[in-house]
Structures are given as C-alpha cells and as structure tokens.
PDB file of C-alpha atoms in Angstrom:
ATOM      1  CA  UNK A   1      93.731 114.464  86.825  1.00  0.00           C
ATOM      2  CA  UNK A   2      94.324 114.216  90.523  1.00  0.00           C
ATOM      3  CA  UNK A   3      90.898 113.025  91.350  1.00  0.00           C
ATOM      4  CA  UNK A   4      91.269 110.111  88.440  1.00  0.00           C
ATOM      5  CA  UNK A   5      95.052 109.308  90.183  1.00  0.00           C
ATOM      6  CA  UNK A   6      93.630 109.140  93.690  1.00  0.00           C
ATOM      7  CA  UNK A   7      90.967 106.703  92.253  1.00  0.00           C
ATOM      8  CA  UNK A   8      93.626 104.600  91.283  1.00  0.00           C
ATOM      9  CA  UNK A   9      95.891 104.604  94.285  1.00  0.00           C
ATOM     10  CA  UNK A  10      92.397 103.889  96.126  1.00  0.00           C
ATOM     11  CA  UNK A  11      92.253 100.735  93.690  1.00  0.00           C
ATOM     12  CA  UNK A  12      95.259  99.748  94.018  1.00  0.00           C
ATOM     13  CA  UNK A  13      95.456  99.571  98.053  1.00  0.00           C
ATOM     14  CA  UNK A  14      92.158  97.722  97.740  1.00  0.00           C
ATOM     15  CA  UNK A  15      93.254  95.203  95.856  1.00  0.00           C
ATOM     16  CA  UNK A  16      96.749  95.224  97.634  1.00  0.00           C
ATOM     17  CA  UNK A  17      95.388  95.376 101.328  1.00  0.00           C
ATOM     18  CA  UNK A  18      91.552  94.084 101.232  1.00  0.00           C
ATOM     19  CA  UNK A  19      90.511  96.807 102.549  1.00  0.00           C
ATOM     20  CA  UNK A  20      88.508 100.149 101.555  1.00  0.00           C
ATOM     21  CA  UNK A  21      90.093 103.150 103.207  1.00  0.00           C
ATOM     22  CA  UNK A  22      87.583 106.341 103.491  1.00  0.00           C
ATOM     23  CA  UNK A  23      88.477 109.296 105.429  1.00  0.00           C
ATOM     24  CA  UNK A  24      85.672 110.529 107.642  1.00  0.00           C
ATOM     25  CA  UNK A  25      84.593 114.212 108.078  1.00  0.00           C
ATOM     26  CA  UNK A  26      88.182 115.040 107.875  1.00  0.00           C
ATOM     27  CA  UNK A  27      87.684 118.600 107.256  1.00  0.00           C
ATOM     28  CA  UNK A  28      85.089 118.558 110.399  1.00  0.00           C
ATOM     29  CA  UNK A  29      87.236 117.303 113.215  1.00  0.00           C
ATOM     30  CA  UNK A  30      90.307 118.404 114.430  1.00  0.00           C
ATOM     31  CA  UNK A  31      91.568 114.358 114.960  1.00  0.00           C
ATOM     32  CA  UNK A  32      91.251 112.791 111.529  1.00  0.00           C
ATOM     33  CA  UNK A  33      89.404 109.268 110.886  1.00  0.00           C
ATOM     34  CA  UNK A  34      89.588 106.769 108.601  1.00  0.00           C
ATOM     35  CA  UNK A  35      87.095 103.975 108.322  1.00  0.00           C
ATOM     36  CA  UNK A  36      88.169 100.475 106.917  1.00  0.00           C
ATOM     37  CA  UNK A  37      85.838  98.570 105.481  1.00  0.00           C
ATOM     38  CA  UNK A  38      87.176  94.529 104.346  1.00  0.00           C
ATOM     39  CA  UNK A  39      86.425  93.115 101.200  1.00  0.00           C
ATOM     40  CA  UNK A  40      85.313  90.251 103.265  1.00  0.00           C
ATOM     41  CA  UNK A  41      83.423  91.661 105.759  1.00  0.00           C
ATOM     42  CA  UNK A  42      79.863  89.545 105.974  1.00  0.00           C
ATOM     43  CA  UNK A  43      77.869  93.031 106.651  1.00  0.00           C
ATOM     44  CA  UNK A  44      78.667  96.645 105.025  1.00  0.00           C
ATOM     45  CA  UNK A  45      78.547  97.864 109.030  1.00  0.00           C
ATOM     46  CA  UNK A  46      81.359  95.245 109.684  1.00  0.00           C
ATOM     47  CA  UNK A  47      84.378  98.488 109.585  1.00  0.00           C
ATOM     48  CA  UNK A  48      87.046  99.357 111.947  1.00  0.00           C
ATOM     49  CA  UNK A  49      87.103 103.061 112.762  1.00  0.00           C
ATOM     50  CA  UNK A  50      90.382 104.688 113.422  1.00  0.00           C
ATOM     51  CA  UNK A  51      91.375 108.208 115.091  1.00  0.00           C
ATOM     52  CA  UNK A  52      94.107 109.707 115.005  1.00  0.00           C
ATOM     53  CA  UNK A  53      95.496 111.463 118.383  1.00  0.00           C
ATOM     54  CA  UNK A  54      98.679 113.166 119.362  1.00  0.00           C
ATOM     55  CA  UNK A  55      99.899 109.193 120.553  1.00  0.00           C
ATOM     56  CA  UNK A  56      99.154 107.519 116.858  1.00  0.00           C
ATOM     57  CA  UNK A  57      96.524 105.843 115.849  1.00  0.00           C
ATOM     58  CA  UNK A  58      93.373 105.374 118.272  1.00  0.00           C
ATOM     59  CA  UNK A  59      90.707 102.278 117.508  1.00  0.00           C
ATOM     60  CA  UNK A  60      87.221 103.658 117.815  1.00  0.00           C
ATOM     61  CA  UNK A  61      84.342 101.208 119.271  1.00  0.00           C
ATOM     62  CA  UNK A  62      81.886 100.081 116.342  1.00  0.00           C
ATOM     63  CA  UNK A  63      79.415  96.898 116.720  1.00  0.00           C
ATOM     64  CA  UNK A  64      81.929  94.942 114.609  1.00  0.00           C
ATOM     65  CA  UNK A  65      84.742  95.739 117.243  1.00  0.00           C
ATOM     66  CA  UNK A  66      82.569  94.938 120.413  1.00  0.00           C
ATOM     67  CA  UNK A  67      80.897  92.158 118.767  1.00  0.00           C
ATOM     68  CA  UNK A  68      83.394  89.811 116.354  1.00  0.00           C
ATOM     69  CA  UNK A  69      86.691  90.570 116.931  1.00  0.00           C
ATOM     70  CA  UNK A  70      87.980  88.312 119.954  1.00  0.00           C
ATOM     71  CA  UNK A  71      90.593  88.825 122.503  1.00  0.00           C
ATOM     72  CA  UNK A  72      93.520  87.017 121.377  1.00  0.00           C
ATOM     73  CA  UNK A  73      93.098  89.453 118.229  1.00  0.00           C
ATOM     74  CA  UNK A  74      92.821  92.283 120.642  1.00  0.00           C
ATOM     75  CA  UNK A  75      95.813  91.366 122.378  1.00  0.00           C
ATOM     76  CA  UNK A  76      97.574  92.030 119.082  1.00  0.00           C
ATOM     77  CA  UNK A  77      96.921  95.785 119.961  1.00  0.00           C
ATOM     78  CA  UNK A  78      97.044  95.501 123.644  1.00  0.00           C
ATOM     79  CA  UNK A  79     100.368  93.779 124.267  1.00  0.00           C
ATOM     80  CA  UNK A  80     102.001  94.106 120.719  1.00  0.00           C
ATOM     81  CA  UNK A  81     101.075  97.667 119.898  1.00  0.00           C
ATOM     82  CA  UNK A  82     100.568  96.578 116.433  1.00  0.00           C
ATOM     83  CA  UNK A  83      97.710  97.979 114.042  1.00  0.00           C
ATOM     84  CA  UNK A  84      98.837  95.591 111.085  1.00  0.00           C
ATOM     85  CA  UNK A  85      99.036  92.853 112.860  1.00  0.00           C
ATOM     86  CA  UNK A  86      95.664  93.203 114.465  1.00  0.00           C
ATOM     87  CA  UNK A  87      94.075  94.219 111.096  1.00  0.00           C
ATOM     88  CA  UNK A  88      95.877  90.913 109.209  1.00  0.00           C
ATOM     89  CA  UNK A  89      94.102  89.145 111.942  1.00  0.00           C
ATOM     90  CA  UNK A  90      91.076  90.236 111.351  1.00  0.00           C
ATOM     91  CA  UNK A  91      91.885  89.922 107.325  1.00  0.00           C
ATOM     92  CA  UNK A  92      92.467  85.972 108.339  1.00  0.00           C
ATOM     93  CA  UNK A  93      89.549  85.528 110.507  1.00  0.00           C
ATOM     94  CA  UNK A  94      87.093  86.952 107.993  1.00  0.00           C
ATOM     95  CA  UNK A  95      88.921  85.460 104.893  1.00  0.00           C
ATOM     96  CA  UNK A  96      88.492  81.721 106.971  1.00  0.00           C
ATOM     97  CA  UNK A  97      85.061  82.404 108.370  1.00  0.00           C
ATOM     98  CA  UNK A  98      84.046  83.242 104.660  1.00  0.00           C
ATOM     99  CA  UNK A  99      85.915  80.576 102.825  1.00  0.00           C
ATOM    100  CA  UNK A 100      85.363  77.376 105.507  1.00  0.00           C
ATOM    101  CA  UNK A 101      81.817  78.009 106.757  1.00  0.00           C
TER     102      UNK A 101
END
C-alpha cells in the first residue's frame, strides 16, 4: 500500500510542479541527492542535480547546468538564495523555448 501511495504523491508533484523528482543512491551516500528531471526538458540528460549538505541544498554541475541555463537565471541562486525561483526559471525558459520555437 505504501509503494502504490508514494506512486501517487510522485504523480501528483509531477503534474503539480513539472518536474520528476528521483532520489539518487540515497542509501549510498552520506549527503542525499535528488535529480529533477522537467517535463519539458528537450533531452532526458537535461536534469538538475541537487545535494544536500549541512548549509541546505547544494546544485551539482551537469551538462544541462554548464550548458543552458544562463546567468541572469543563475543569479536567482547567487544573489537571491532561492532554489524555486531559479527552478521556475528554468520551468519558463524551457516551457517558452518549447512552445515559441
């Protein structure tokens, strides 16, 4: 029954959010991570890789990261300190890029 619930929480913050939320090797590493993957991501390797430290939440370098997300969106993290901002940004950038291209 619990695996059938967590199936639908995972549904419903999909559907909610946009975005598929997968823990990582959790039980291998002492600082959890959890891998977000958009529903409108152009490329299945298009994810943003979190960590979690003793500070928060940590972003983790992937070729999405380096390569397509620009500055001003980075300064969302740098300056504001805010992962939900920075990850609506992204939402909007993909969701446009998708939708007007």
């Amino acid at each position: 029954m619990f695996k059938e619930k967590m199936q639908q929480y995972k549904e419903f913050v999909f559907l909610l959010t946009g975005y598929k939320i997968e823990f990582i090797n959790a039980e291998q590493r002492t600082c959890p991570r959890v891998k977000l993957s958009s529903m409108f991501a152009e490329d299945e390797h298009d994810v943003l890789l979190f960590q979690k430290n003793e500070n928060g939440l940590e972003l983790l370098a992937t070729d999405f990261v380096e390569h397509k997300v620009d500055d001003k969106t980075f300064q969302l993290l740098k300056t504001c300190h805010s992962i939900p901002a920075f990850i609506s940004q992204i939402t909007l950038d993909l969701f446009e890029h998708q939708t007007f291209m």
